[in-house]
mmCIF file of C-alpha atoms and ligand atoms in Angstrom:
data_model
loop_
_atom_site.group_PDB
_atom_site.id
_atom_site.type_symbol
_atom_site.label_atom_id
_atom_site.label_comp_id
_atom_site.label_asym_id
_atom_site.label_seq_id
_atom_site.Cartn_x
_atom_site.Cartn_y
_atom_site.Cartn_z
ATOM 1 C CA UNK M 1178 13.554 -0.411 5.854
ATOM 2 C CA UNK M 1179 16.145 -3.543 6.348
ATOM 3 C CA UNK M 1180 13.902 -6.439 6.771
ATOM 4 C CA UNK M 1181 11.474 -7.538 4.452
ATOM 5 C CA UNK M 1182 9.621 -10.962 4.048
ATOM 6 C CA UNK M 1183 10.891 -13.646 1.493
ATOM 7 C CA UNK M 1184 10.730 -13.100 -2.211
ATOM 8 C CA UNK M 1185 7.394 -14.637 -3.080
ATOM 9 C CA UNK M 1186 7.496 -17.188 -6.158
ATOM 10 C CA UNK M 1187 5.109 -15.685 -7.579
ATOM 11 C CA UNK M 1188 6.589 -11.876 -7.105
ATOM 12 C CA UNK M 1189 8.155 -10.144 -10.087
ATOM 13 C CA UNK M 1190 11.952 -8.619 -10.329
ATOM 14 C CA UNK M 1191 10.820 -5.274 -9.256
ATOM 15 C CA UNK M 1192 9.084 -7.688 -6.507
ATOM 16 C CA UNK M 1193 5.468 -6.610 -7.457
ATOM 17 C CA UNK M 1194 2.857 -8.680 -7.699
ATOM 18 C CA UNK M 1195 -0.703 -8.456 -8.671
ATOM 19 C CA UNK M 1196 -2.836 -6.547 -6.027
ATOM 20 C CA UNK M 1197 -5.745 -9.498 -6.305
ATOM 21 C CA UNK M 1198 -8.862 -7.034 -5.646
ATOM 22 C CA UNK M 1199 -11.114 -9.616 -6.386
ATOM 23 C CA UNK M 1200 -9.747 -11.834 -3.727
ATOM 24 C CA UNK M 1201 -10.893 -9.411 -0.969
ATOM 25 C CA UNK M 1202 -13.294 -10.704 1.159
ATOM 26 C CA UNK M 1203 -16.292 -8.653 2.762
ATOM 27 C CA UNK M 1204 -14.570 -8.470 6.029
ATOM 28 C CA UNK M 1205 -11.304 -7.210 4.485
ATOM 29 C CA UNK M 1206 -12.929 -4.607 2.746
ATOM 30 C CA UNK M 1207 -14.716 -4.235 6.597
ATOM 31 C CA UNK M 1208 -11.475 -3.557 8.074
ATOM 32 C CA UNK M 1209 -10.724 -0.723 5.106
ATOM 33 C CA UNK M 1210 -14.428 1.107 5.869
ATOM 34 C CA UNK M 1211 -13.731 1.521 10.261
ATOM 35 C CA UNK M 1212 -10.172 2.350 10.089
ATOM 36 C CA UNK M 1213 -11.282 4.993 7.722
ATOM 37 C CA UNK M 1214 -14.721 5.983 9.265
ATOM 38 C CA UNK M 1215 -12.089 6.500 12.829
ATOM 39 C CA UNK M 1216 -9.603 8.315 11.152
ATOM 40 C CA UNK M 1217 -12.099 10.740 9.448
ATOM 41 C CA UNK M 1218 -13.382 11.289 13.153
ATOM 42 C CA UNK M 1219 -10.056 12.786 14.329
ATOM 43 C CA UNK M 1220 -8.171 14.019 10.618
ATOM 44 C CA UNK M 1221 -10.142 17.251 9.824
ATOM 45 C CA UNK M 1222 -8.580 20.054 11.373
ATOM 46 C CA UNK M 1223 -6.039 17.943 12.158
ATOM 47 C CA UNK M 1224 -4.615 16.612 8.835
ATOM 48 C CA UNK M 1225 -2.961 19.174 6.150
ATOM 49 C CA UNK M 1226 -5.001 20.445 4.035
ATOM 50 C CA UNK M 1227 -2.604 18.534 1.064
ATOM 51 C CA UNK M 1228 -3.550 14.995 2.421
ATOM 52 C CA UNK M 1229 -6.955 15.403 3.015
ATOM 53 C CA UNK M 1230 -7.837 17.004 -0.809
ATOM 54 C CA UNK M 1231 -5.812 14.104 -1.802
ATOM 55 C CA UNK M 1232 -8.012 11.410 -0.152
ATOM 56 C CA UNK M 1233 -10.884 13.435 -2.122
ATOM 57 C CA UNK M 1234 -9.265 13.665 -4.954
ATOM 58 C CA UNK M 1235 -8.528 9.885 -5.333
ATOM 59 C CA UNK M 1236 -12.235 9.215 -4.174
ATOM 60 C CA UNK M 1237 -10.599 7.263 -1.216
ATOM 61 C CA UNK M 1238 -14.145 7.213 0.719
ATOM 62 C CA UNK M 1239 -16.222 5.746 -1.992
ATOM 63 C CA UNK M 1240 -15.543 2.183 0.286
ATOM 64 C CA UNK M 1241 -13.919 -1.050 0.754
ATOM 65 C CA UNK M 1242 -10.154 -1.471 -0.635
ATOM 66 C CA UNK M 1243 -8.991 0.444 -3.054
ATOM 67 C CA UNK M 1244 -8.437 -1.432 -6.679
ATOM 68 C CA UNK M 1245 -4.448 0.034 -7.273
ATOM 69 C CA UNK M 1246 -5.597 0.333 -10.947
ATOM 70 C CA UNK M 1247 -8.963 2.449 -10.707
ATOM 71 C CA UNK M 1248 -6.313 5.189 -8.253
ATOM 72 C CA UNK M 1249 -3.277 4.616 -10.157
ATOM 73 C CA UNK M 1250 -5.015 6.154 -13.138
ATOM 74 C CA UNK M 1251 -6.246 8.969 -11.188
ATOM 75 C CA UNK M 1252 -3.011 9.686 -9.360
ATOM 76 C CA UNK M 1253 -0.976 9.223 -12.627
ATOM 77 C CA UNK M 1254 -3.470 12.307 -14.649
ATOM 78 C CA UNK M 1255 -2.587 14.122 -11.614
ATOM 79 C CA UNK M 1256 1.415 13.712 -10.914
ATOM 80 C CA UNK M 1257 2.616 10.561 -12.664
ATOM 81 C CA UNK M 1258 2.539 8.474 -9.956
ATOM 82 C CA UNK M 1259 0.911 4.489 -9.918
ATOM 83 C CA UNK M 1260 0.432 2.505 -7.097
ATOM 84 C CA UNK M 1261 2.054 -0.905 -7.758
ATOM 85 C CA UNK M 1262 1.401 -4.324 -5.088
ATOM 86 C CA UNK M 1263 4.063 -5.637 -3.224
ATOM 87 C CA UNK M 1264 3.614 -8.276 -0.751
ATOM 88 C CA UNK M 1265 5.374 -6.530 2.367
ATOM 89 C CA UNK M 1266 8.469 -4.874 2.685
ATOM 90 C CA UNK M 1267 10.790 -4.666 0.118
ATOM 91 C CA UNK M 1268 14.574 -4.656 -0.279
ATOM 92 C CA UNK M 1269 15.543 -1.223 -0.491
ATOM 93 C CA UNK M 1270 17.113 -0.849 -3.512
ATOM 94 C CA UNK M 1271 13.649 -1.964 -4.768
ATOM 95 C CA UNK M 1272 12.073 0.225 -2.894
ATOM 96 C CA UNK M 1273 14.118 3.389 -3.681
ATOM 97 C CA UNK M 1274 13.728 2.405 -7.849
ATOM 98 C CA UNK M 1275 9.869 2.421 -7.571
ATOM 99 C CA UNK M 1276 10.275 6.001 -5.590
ATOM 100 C CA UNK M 1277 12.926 7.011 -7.937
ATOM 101 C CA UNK M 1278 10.412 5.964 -11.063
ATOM 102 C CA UNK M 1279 7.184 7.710 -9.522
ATOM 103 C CA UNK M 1280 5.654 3.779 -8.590
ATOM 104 C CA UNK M 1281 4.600 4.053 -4.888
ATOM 105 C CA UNK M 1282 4.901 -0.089 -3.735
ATOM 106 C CA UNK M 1283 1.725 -0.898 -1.276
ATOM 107 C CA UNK M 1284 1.374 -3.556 0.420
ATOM 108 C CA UNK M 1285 -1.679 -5.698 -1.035
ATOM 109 C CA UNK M 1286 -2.808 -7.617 1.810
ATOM 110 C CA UNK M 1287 -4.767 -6.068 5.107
ATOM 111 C CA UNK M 1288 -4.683 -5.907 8.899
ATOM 112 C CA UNK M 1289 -6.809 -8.451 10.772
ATOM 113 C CA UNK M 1290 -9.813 -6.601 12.744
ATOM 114 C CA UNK M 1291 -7.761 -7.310 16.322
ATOM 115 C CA UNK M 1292 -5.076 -5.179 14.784
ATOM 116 C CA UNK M 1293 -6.706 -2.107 14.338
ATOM 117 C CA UNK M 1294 -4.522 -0.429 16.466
ATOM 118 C CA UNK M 1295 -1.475 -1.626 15.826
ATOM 119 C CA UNK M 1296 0.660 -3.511 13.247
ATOM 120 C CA UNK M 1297 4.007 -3.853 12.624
ATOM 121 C CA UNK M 1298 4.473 -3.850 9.073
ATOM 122 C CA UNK M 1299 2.746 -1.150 6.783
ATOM 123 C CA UNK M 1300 -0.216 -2.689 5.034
ATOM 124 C CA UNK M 1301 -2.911 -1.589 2.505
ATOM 125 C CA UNK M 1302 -4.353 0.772 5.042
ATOM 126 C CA UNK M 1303 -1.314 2.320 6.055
ATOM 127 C CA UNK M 1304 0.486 2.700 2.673
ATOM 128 C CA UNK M 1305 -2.385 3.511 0.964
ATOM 129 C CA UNK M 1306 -5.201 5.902 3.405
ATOM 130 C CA UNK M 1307 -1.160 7.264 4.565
ATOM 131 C CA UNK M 1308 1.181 7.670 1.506
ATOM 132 C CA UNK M 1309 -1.425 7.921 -1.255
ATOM 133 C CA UNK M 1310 -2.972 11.038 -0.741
ATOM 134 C CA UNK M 1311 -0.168 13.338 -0.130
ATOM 135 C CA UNK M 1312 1.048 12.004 -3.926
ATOM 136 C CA UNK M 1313 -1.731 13.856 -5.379
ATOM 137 C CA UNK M 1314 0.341 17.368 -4.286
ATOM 138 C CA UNK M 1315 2.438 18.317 -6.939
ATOM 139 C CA UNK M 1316 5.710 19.274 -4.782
ATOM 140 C CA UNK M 1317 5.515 16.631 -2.356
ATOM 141 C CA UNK M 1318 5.502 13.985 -5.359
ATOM 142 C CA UNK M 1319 8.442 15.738 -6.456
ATOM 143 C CA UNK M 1320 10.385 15.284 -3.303
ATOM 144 C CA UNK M 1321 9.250 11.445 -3.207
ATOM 145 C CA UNK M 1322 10.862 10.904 -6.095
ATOM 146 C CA UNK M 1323 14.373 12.988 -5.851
ATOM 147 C CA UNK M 1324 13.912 10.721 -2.008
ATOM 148 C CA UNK M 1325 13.823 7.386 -4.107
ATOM 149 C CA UNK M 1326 16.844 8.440 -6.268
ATOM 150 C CA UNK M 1327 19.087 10.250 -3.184
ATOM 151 C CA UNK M 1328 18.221 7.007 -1.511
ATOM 152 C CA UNK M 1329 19.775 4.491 -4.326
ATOM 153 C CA UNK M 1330 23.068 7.395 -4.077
ATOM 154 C CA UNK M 1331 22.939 6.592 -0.302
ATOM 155 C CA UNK M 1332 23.469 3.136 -0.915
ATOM 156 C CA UNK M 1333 27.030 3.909 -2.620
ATOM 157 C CA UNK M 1334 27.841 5.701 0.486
ATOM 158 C CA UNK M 1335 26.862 3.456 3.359
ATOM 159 C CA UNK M 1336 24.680 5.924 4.576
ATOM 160 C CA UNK M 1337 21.104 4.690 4.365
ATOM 161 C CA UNK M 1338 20.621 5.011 7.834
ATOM 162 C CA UNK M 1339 20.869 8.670 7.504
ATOM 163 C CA UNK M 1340 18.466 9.062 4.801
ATOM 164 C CA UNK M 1341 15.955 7.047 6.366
ATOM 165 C CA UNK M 1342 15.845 9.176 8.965
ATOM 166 C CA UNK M 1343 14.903 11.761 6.730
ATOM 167 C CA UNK M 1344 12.330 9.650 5.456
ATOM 168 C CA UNK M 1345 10.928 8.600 9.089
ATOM 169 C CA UNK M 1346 11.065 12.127 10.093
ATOM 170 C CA UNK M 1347 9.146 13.726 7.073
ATOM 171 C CA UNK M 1348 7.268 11.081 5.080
ATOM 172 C CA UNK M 1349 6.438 8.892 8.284
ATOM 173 C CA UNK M 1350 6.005 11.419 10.907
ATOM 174 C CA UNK M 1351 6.011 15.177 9.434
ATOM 175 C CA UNK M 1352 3.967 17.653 10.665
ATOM 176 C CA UNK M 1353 3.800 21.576 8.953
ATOM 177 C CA UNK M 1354 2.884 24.629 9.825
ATOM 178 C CA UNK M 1355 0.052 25.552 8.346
ATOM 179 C CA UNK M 1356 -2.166 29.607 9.057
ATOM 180 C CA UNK M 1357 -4.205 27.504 10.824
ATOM 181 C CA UNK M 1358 -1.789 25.774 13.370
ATOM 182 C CA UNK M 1359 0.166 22.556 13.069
ATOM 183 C CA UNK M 1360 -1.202 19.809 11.029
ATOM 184 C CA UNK M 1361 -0.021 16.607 10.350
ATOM 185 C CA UNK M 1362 0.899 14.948 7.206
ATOM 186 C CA UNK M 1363 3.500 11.886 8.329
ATOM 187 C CA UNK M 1364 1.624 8.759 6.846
ATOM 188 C CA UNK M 1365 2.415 7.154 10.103
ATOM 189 C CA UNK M 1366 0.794 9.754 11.944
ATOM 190 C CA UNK M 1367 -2.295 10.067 9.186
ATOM 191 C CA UNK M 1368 -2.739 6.443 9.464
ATOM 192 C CA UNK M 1369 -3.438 6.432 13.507
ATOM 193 C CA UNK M 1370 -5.936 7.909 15.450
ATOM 194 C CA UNK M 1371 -4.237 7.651 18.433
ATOM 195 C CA UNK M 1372 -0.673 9.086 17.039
ATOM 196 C CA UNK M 1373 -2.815 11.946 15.114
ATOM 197 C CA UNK M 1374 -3.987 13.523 18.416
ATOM 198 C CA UNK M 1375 -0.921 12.633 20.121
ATOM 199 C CA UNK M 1376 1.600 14.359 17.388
ATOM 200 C CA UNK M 1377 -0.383 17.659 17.597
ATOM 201 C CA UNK M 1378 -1.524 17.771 21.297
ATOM 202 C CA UNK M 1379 -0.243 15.456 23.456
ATOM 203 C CA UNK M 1380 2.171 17.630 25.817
ATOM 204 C CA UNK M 1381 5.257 14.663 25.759
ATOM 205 C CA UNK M 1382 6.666 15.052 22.422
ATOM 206 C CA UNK M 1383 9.325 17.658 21.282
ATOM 207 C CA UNK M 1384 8.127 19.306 18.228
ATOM 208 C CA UNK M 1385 11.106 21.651 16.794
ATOM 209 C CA UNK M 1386 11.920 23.206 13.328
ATOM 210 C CA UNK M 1387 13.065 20.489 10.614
ATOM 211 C CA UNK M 1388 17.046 20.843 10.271
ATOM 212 C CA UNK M 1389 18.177 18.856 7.519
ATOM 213 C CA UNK M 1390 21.655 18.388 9.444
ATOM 214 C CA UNK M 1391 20.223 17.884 12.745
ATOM 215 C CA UNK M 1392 17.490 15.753 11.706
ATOM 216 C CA UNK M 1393 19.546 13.057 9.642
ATOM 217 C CA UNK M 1394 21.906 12.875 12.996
ATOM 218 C CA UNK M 1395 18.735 12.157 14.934
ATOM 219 C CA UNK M 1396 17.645 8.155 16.194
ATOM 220 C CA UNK M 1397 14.192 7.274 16.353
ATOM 221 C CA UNK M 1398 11.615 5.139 17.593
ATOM 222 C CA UNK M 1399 10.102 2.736 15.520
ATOM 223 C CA UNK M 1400 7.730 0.679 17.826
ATOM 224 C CA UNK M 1401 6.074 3.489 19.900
ATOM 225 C CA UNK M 1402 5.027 7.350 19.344
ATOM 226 C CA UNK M 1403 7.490 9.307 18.239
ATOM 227 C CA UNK M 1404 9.512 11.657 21.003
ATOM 228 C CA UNK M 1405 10.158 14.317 18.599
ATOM 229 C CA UNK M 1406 8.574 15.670 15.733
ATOM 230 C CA UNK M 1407 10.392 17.684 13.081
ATOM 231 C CA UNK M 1408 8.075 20.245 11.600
ATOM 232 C CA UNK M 1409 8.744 22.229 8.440
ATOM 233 C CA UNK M 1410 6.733 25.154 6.873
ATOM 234 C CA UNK M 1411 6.384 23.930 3.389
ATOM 235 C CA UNK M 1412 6.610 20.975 1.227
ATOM 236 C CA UNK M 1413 8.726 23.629 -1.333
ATOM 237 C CA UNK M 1414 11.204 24.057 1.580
ATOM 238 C CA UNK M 1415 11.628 20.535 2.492
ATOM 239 C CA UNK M 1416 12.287 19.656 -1.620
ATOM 240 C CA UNK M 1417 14.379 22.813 -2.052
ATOM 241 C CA UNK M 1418 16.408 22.126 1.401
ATOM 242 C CA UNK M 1419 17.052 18.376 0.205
ATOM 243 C CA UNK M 1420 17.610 18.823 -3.157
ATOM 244 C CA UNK M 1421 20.474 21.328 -3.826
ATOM 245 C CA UNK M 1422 22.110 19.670 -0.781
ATOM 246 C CA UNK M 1423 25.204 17.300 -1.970
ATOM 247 C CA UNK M 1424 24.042 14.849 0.651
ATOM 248 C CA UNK M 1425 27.833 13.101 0.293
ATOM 249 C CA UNK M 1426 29.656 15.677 2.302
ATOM 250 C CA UNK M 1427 27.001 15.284 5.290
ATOM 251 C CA UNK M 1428 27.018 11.667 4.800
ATOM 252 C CA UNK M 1429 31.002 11.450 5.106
ATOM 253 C CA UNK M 1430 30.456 13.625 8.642
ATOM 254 C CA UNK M 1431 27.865 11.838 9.836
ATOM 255 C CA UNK M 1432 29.394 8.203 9.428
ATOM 256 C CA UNK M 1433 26.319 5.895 8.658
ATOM 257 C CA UNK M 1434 25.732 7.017 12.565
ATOM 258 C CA UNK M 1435 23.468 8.661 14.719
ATOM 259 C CA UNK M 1436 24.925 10.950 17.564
ATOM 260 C CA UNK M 1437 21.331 12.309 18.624
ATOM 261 C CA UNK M 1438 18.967 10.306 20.947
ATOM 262 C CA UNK M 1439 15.283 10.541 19.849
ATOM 263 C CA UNK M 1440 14.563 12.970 22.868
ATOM 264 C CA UNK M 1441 17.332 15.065 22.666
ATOM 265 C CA UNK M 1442 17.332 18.863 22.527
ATOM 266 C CA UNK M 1443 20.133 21.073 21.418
ATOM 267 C CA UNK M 1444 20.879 24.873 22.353
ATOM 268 C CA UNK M 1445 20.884 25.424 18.352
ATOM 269 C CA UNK M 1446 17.543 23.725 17.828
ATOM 270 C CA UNK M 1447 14.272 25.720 17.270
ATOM 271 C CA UNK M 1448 11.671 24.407 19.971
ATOM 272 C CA UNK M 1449 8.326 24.958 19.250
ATOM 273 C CA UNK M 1450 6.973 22.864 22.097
ATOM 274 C CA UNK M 1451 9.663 21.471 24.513
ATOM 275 C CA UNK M 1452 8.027 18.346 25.508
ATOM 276 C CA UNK M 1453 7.919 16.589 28.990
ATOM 277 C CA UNK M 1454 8.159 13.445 27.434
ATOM 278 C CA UNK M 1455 5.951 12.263 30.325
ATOM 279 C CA UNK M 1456 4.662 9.532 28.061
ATOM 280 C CA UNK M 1457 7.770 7.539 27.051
ATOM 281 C CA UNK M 1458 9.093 8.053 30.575
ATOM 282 C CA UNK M 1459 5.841 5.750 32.174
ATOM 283 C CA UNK M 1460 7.070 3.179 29.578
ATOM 284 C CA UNK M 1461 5.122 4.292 26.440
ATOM 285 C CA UNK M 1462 2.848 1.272 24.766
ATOM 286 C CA UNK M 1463 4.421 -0.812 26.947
ATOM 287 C CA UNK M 1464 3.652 0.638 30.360
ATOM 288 C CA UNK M 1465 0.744 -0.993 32.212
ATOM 289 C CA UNK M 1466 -2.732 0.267 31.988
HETATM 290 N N1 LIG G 1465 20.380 15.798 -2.556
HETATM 291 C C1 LIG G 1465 20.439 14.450 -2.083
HETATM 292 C C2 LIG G 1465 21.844 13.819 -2.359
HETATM 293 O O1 LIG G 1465 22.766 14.495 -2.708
HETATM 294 C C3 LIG G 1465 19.360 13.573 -2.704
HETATM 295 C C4 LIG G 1465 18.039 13.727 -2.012
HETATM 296 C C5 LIG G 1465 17.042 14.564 -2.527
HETATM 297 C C6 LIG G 1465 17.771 13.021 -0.883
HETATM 298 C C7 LIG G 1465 15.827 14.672 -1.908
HETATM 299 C C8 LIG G 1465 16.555 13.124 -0.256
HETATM 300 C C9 LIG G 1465 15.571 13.948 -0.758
HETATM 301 O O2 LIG G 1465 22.004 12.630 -2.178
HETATM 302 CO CO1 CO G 1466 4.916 4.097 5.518
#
């Protein structure tokens, strides 16, 4: 969440700007239709149930780019939430008042079609197709808002790095246990084929039971697939857990630091898979073909 492009002249205070749907081009909107035509090859059975009514709900598939406007008002007779432009990341205090006011900020400009795979900062595809859809359920718009206001309180307390961990862990890379079996609902995850059939199957990763505590002491990875997932068993669970928590006591224990490495397991945790991590150990991404 710390680095974010320049200001752009043309930007607003809240640093939105217009999304300029017109300004698309036919290849842009391209890049929109096969990301989403490969994620709705590996996403049903896969995704929570939430997320993928949401992408119906919001008419996600109807092609090309979404205008911010035409979902906005469909999301906002729904929960209350708008989508509103930015032009890349955002300072955080920005970013926690448009949480904290039901505004989700999206990036408004796209990947280029040799980045399909792989881009490091969260564009149209990923904030929208990720974060969108999961707005449309009632609790987990709840908890993205109480997020954007517990982050501005984490602010006064040094402790952001704590509380995005709790964002990484959940909003990024969640998954939940659903009657039928895990499913994911991290817009990271959501917005990846790869990572969506890696989260869920891949034998590597660690996948225990979301621990506020634990999780917030936890590091992560933020260039490769995650080595452990934190899985909870309801979005009312997750808000309850994080919301009648006083976050400042944790936050004074926990020091603005992490203790836990990303692939660490402790005797208290609650392994549901323990994972080999097989796949960071021959070097992740990075290792050769
Ligand atoms: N309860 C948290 C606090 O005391 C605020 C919060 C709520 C943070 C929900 C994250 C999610 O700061
Ligand atoms: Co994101």
């Amino acid at each position: 969440m710390n680095n974010y492009s320049e200001k752009s002249a043309h930007a607003n205070d809240d640093w939105t700007i217009d999304q300029a749907w017109e300004s698309y081009s036919k290849a842009e909107h391209q890049v929109w239709d096969t990301l989403y035509a490969r994620l709705m090859q590996v996403l049903p059975n896969r995704a929570a149930p939430e997320f993928l009514n949401g992408l119906e709900a919001l008419n996600l598939h109807r092609g090309g780019i979404p205008n911010f406007e035409a979902i906005s008002d469909e999301l906002e007779a729904l929960t209350g939430w708008r989508v509103v432009a930015v032009p890349g990341l955002v300072p955080d205090e920005v970013f926690f008042d448009h949480l904290a006011n039901r505004r989700f900020p999206a990036g408004n400009f796209i990947r280029k079609p040799d980045q399909l795979d792989y881009i490091q900062e969260p564009d149209v595809f990923h904030d929208v197709f990720g974060h969108v859809p999961m707005l449309t359920d009632p609790v987990f718009a709840d908890y993205m808002e109480a997020y954007g206001k517990g982050g501005l309180r984490s602010l006064r307390h040094a402790s952001l790095k704590n509380l995005a961990a709790l964002y990484w862990y959940t909003v990024e890379f969640g998954l939940i246990q659903t009657d039928n079996g895990l499913r994911i609902y991290g817009a990271g995850i959501v917005s990846s084929p790869a990572e969506s059939k890696f989260a869920l199957e891949d034998p590597s990763p660690i996948r225990i039971v979301c621990d506020l505590v634990r999780l917030m002491r936890t590091d992560y990875r933020i260039d490769d697939f995650q080595q452990t997932y934190f899985v909870i068993n309801s979005y009312d669970e997750l808000f309850r857990a994080t919301v009648d928590t006083d976050f400042a006591p944790l936050y004074a224990d926990l020091k603005g630091e992490f203790d836990l490495r990303p692939e660490h397991v402790t005797t208290s945790d609650s392994v549901l898979h323990l994972g080999s991590q097989a796949y960071a150990e021959r070097g992740g991404r990075f290792a050769d073909a």
